[in-house]
XYZ file of C-alpha atoms in Angstrom:
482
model
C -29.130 -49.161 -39.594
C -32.421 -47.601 -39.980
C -35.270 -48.820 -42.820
C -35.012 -45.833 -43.843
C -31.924 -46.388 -44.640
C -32.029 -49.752 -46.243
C -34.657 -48.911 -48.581
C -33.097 -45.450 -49.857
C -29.886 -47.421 -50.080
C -32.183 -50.053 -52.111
C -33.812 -47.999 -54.378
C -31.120 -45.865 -55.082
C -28.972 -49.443 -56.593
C -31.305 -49.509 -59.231
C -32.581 -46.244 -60.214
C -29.501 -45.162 -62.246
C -30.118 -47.694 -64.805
C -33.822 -47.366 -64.433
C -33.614 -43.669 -65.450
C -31.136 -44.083 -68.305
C -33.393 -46.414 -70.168
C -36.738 -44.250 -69.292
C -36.185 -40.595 -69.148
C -34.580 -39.938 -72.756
C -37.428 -37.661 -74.780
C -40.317 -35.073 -74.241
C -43.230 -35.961 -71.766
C -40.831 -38.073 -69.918
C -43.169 -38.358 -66.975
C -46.285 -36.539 -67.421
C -48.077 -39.663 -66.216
C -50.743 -40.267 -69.000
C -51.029 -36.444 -69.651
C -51.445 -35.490 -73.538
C -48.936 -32.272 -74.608
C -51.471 -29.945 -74.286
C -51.686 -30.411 -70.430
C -47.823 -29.472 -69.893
C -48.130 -29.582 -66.166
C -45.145 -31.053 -64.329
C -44.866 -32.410 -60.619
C -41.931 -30.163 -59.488
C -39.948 -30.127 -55.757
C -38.530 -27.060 -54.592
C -35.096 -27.595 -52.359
C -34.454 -24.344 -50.251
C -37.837 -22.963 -49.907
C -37.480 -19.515 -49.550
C -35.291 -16.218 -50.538
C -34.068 -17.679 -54.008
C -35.934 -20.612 -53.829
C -39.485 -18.807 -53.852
C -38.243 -16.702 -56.765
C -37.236 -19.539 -58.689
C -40.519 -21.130 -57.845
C -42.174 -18.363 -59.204
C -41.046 -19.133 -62.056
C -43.203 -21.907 -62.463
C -45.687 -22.325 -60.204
C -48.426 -20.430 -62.202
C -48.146 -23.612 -65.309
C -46.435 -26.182 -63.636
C -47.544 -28.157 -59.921
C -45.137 -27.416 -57.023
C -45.852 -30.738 -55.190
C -43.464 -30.383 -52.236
C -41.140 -27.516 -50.583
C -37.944 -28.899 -48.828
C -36.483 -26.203 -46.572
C -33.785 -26.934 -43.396
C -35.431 -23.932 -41.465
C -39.482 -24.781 -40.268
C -39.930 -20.375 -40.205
C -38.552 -20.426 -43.434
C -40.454 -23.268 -44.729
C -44.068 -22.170 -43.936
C -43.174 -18.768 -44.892
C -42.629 -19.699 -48.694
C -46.068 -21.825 -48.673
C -47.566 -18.961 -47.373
C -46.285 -16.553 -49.939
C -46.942 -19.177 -52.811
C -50.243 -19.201 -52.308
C -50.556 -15.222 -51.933
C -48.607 -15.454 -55.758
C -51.383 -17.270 -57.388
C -54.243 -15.502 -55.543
C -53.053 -12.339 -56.935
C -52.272 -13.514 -59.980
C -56.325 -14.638 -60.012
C -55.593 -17.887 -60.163
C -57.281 -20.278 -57.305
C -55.169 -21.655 -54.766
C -52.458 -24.671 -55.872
C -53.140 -27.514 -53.844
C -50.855 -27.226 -50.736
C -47.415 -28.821 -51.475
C -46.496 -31.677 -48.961
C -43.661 -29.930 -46.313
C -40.073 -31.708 -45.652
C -36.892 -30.461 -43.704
C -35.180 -32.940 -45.441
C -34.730 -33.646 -49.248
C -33.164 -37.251 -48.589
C -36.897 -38.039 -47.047
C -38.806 -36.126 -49.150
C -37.926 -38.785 -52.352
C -38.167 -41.716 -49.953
C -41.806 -40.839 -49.293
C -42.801 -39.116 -52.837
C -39.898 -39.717 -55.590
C -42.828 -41.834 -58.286
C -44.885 -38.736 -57.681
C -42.291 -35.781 -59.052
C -40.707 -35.261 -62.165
C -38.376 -32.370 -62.010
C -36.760 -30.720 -58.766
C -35.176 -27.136 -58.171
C -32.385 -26.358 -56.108
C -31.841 -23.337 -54.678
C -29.930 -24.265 -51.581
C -26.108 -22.966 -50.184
C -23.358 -24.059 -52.742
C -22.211 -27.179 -50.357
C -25.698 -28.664 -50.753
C -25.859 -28.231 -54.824
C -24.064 -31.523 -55.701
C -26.067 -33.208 -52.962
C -29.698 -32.229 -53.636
C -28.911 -32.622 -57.291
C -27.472 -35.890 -57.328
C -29.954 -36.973 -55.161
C -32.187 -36.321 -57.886
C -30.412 -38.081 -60.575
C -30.241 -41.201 -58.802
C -33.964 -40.749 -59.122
C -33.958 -40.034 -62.468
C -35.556 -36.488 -61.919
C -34.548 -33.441 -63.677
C -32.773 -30.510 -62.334
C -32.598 -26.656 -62.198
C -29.406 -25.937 -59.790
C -28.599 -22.445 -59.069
C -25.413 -21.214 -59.609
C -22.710 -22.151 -59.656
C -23.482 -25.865 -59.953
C -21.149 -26.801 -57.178
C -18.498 -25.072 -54.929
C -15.452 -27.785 -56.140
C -14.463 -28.741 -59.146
C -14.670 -32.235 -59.093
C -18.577 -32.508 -57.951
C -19.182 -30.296 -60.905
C -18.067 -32.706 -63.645
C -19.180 -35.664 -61.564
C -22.736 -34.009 -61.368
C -22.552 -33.384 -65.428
C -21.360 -37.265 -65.981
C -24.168 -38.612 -63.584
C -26.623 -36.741 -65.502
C -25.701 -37.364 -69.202
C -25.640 -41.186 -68.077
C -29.479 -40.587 -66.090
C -30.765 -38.771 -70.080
C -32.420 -35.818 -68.158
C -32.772 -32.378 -68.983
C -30.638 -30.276 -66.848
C -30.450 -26.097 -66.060
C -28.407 -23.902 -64.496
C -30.138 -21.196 -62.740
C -28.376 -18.022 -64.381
C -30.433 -15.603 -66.373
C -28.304 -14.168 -68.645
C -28.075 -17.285 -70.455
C -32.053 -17.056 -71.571
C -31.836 -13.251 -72.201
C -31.398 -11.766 -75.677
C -28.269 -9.523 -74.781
C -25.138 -11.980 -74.767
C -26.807 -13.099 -78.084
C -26.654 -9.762 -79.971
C -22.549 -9.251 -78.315
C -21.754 -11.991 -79.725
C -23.093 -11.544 -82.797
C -21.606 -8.148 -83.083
C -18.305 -9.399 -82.055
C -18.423 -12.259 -84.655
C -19.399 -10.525 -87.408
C -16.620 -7.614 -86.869
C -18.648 -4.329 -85.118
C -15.752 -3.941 -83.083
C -12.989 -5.126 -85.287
C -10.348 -7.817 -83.382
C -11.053 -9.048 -79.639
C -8.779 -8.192 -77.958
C -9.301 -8.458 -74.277
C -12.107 -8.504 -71.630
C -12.730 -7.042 -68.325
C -15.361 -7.890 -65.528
C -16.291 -6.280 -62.370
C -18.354 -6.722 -59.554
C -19.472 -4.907 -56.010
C -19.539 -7.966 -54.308
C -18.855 -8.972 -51.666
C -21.721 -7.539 -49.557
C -21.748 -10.363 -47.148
C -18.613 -10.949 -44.720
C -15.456 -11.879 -45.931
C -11.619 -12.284 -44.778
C -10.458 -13.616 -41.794
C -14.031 -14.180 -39.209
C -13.993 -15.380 -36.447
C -17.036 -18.061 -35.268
C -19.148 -17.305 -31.805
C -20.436 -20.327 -30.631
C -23.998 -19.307 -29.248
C -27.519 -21.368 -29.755
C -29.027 -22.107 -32.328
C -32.515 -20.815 -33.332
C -35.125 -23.368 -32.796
C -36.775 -22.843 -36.193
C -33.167 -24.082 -37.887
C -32.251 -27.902 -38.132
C -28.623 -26.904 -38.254
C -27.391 -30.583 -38.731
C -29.281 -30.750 -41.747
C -28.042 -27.573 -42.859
C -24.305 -28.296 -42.359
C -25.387 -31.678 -44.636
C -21.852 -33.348 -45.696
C -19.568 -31.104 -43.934
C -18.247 -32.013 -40.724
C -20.495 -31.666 -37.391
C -19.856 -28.724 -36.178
C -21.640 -26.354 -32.689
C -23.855 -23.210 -34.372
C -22.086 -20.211 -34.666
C -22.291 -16.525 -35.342
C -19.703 -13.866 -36.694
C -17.193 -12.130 -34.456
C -16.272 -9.504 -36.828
C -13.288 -7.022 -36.839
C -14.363 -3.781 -35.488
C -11.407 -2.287 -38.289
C -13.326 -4.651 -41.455
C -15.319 -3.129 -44.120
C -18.952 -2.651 -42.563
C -21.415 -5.086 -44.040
C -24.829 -4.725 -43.940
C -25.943 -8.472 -42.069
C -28.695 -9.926 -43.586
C -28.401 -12.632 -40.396
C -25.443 -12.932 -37.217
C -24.372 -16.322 -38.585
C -24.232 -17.810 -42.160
C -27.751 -18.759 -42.476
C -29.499 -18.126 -44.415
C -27.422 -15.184 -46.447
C -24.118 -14.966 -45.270
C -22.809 -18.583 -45.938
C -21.097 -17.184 -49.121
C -17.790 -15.967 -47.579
C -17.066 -19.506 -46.524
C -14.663 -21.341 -48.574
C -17.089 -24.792 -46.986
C -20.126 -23.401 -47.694
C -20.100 -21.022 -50.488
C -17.489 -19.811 -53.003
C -17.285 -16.083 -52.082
C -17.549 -13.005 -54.424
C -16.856 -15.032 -57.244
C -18.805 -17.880 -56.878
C -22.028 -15.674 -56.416
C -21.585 -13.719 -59.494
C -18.833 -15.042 -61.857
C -21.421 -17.822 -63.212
C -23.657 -14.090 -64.437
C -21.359 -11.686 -65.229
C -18.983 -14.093 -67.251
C -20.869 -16.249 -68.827
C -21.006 -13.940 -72.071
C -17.403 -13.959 -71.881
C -17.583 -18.088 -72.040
C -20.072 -17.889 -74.694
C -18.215 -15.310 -76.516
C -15.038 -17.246 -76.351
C -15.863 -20.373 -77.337
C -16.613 -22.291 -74.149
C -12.863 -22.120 -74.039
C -11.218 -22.926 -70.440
C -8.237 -21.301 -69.340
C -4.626 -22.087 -69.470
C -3.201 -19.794 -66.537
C -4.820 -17.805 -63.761
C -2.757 -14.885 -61.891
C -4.382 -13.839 -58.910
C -4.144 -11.375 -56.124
C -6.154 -10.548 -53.346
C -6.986 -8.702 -49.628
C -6.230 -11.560 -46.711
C -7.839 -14.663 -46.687
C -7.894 -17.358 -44.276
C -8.335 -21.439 -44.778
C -12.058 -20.907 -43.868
C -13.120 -17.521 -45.487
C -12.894 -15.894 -49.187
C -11.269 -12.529 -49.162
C -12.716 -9.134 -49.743
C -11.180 -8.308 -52.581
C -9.687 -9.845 -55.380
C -8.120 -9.482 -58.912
C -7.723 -12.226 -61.642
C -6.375 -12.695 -64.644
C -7.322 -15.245 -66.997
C -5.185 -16.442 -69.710
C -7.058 -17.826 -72.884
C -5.878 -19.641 -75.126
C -6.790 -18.929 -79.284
C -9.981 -19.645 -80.624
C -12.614 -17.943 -82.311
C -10.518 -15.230 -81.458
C -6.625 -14.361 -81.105
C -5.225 -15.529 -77.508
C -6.117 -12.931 -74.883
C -6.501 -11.549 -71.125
C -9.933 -11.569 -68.879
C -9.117 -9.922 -66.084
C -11.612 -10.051 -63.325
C -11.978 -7.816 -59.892
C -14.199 -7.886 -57.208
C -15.051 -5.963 -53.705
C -13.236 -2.864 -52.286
C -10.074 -2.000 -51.940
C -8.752 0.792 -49.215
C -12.529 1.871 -49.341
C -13.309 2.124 -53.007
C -14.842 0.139 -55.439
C -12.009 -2.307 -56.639
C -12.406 -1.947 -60.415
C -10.748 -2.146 -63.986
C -9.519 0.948 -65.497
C -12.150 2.080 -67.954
C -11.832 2.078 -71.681
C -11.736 5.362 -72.739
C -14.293 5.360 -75.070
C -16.658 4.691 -72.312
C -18.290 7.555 -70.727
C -16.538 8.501 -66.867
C -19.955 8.907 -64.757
C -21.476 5.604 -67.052
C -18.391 3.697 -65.861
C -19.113 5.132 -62.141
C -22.665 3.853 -62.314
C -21.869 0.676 -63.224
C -21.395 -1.436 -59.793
C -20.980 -5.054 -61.868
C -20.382 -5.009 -65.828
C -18.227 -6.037 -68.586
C -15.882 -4.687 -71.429
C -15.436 -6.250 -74.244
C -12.373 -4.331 -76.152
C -11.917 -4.738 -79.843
C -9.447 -2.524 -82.012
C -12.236 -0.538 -83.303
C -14.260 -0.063 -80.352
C -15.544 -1.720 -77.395
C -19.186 -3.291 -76.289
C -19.986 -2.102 -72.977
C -22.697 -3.268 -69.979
C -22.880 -2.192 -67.158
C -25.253 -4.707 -64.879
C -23.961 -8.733 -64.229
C -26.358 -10.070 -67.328
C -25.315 -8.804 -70.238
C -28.564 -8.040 -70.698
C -28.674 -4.495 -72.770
C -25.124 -4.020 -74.185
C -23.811 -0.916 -75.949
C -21.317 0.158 -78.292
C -18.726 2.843 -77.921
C -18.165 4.998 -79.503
C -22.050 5.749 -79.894
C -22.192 6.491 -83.835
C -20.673 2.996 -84.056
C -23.454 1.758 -82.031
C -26.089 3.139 -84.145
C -24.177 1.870 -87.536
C -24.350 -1.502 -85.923
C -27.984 -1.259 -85.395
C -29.291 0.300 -88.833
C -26.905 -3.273 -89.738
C -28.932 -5.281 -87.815
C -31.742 -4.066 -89.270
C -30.683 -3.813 -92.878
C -29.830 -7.563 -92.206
C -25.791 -7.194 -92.661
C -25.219 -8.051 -89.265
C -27.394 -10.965 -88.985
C -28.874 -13.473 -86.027
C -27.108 -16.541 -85.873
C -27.882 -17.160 -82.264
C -30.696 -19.145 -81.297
C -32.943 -17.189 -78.984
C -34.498 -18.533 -75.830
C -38.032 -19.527 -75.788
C -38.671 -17.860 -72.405
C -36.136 -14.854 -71.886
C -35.148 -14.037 -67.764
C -36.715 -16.822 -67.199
C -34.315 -20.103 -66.732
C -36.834 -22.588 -64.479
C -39.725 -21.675 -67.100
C -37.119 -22.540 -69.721
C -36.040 -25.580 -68.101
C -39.853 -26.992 -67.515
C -40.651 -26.261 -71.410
C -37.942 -28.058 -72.631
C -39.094 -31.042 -70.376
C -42.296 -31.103 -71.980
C -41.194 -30.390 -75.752
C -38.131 -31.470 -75.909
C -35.036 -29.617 -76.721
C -32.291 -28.670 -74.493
C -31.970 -25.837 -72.287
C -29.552 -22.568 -72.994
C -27.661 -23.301 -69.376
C -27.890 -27.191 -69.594
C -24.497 -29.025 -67.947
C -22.907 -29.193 -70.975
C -22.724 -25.693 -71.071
C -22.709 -24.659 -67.100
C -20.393 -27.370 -66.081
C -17.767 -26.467 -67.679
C -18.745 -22.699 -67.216
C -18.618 -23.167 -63.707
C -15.349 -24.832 -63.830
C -13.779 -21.609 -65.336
C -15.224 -19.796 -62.579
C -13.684 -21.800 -59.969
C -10.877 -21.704 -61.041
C -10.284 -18.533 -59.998
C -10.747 -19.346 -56.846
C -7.954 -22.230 -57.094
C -5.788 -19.109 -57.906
C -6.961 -17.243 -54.552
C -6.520 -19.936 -52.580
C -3.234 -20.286 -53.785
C -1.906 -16.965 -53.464
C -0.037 -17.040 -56.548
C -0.427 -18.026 -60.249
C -1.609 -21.685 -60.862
C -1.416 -23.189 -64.552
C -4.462 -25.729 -65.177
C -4.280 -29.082 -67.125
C -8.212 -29.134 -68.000
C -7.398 -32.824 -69.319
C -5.581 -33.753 -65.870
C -8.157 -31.716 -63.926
C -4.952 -30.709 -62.154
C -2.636 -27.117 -61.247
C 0.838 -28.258 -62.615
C 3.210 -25.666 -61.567
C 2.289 -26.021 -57.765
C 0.906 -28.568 -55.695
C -0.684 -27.063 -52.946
C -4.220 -25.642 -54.515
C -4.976 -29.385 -55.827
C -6.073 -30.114 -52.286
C -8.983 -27.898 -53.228
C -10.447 -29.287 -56.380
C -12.463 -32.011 -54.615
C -14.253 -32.119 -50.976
C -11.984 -33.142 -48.501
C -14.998 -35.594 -47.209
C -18.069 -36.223 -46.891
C -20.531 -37.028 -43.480
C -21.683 -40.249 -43.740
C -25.554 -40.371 -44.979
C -24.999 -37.680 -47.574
C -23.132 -38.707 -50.475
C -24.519 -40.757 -53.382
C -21.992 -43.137 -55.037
């Protein structure tokens, strides 16, 4: 065993406790700083793409002390374009950020120097990068969904309510001002009685159903072993797509670094990418409330790949609101959009428009919104749309939701609430079980048929077969944290 080894293995023995008795307020590690100086010592996993947005985020008030990125190209690229952000923002240039491949050796060599760390990786690598972190007693910003099984979600949420950190999920919605003002209206009665929701998205735009792998060689820029991470080793491989499949537009031949998503190992397909957006006003709407039953159809799938299309129904149990439907569809079907029969209230060529969006269908009318955010909703019909607003601003319908302190903008959110304290609008106790009500259409999916959940039992009780998904089947040795 290498030293490298034996002193991660060493460290990482004591620095749960060490973190639950030391990072529990504001200014947790700002290293002598006063609160005016509100600059953090942040680490960016997965460099580029989403991760150099995300950084962005931050970069201009916070210190991005070291990029982790699997692909060199990749890598260098996002330091490069960094840099270019705060030039032309006319702000000097950051000192550079120290360079890894890997995260695991990135906190051997620098963990007493960071305080927060961002993942923006492939869903198989969330739980990893993030518990990594925890161990350390570092907070996190994970990008959605938090992980791609069940289990590591609400293991990830228990190991960091025990570390005391502030946490994020990386969904925007959450910070913007939209969901807020539906579910105020629906509270308050602008639409009369909930009665049922429906969500809709365009993805897939990435392969899905059955593919078939090409073995060829893999670029030299790409540390594929370190990309792969826990999953099983594996030769580099490519798509061999049906000639008679849906054309997709290929971002990349092989799954990195876009079209991982359409792997049940790697990603969590069309519903994975954008259920954690589109319905987490639904969640918030609801309650937080988690499912009882999940019906599910779908195009073909395969044991390795997500299907191209899809339609769910989620069963909800009373709340807030009388027990209702969500229904949720996704990709094409036989060549067209694969969507939810519009309300009729809504407008035909606004419903055409709208490639991802949400109903939300109440026995007086029905708040509409047509992009995965929830960001700018609308009431039909329209004359109850502008009642509701002259209400808003004659204060009948009033603002009981807190806002966030930095709207579209859940990193920046995340890295003021480390300073100041507070919690964040996506922290784990919101997004873990969030995601877990995503998932769980996927259980359904995978399943083929209708799956009842026991949220206590984290368990499907009518059939045994989609249990076998609900937790990795294993993990390489190296990767996991225990």
């Amino acid at each position: 065993m290498s030293s490298t080894s034996l002193s991660r293995r060493c460290f990482l023995a004591t620095s749960a406790g060490f973190a639950a008795s030391t990072f529990a307020g504001p200014n947790l590690l700002l290293r002598g700083q006063d609160a005016a100086g509100k600059r953090l010592n942040l680490v960016q996993i997965g460099a580029n793409g989403k991760g150099l947005a995300d950084t962005g985020m931050v970069t201009l008030n916070h210190n991005i002390v070291a990029m982790v990125d699997v692909d060199s190209k990749r890598l260098d690229e996002a330091a490069k374009k960094r840099e270019k952000h705060h030039l032309d923002s006319s702000q000097p240039a950051p000192p550079a950020p120290k360079l890894y491949q890997d995260f695991r050796k990135m906190f051997d060599d620098i963990s007493n120097e960071i305080d927060g760390v961002i993942v923006s990786t492939p869903d198989h690598t969330h739980y990893l990068a993030a518990m990594w972190a925890i161990k350390h007693g570092k907070h996190v910003c994970v990008q959605k969904p938090l992980c791609n099984y069940i289990s590591e979600v609400r293991d990830l949420h228990r190991a960091a309510k025990e570390a005391k950190i502030v946490t994020q999920m990386g969904n925007q919605g959450r910070t913007m001002d939209g969901q807020r003002m539906a579910k105020e209206w629906i509270e308050q009665g602008a639409i009369g009685t909930l009665k049922e929701i429906r969500l809709w998205t365009n993805r897939p735009i990435w392969p899905q159903g059955p593919i078939k792998k090409k073995l060829v060689e893999c670029p030299e820029n790409l540390n594929w072993d370190l990309w792969l991470s826990c999953e099983p080793s594996e030769p580099y491989f490519e798509f061999d797509l049906d000639p008679a499949a849906p054309k997709k537009k290929l971002r990349s031949p092989g799954p990195h670094p876009f079209n991982w998503r359409g792997w049940w190992q790697f990603g969590s397909g069309a519903l994975g990418d954008m259920g954690c957006h589109i319905m987490d006003s639904t969640f918030s709407i609801l309650g937080q409330l988690i499912p009882e039953k999940i019906e599910a159809e779908s195009g073909p799938i395969s044991d390795l790949n997500a299907p191209m299309w899809s339609k769910l129904v989620y069963h909800m149990p009373a709340g807030k609101h009388p027990a209702m439907t969500v229904s949720w569809h996704d990709g094409e079907k036989d060549g067209v959009p694969n969507k939810p029969e519009r309300h009729p209230d809504i407008p035909e060529e606004t419903f055409k428009k709208a490639t991802s969006g949400m109903m939300f269908i109440g026995t007086d009318g029905v708040v509409f919104e047509g992009d995965a955010y929830c960001k700018s909703p609308v009431i039909y019909p329209l004359e109850k749309y502008t009642q509701v607003r002259l209400d808003m601003k004659a204060g009948k319908i009033k603002q009981t939701e807190t806002r966030s302190v930095m709207p579209d903008n859940p990193q920046g959110e995340w890295a003021h609430h480390i300073v100041n304290g507070g919690l964040p609008s996506s922290n784990f106790d919101y997004s873990a079980p969030l995601t877990e009500f995503v998932l769980l259409g996927n259980l359904a999916i995978r399943a083929q048929q209708t799956v009842q959940w026991n949220k206590s039992a984290m368990k499907v009780t009518n059939v045994e077969a989609p249990n076998q998904f609900i937790t990795r089947p294993s993990y390489r040795d190296g990767w996991k944290v225990s």
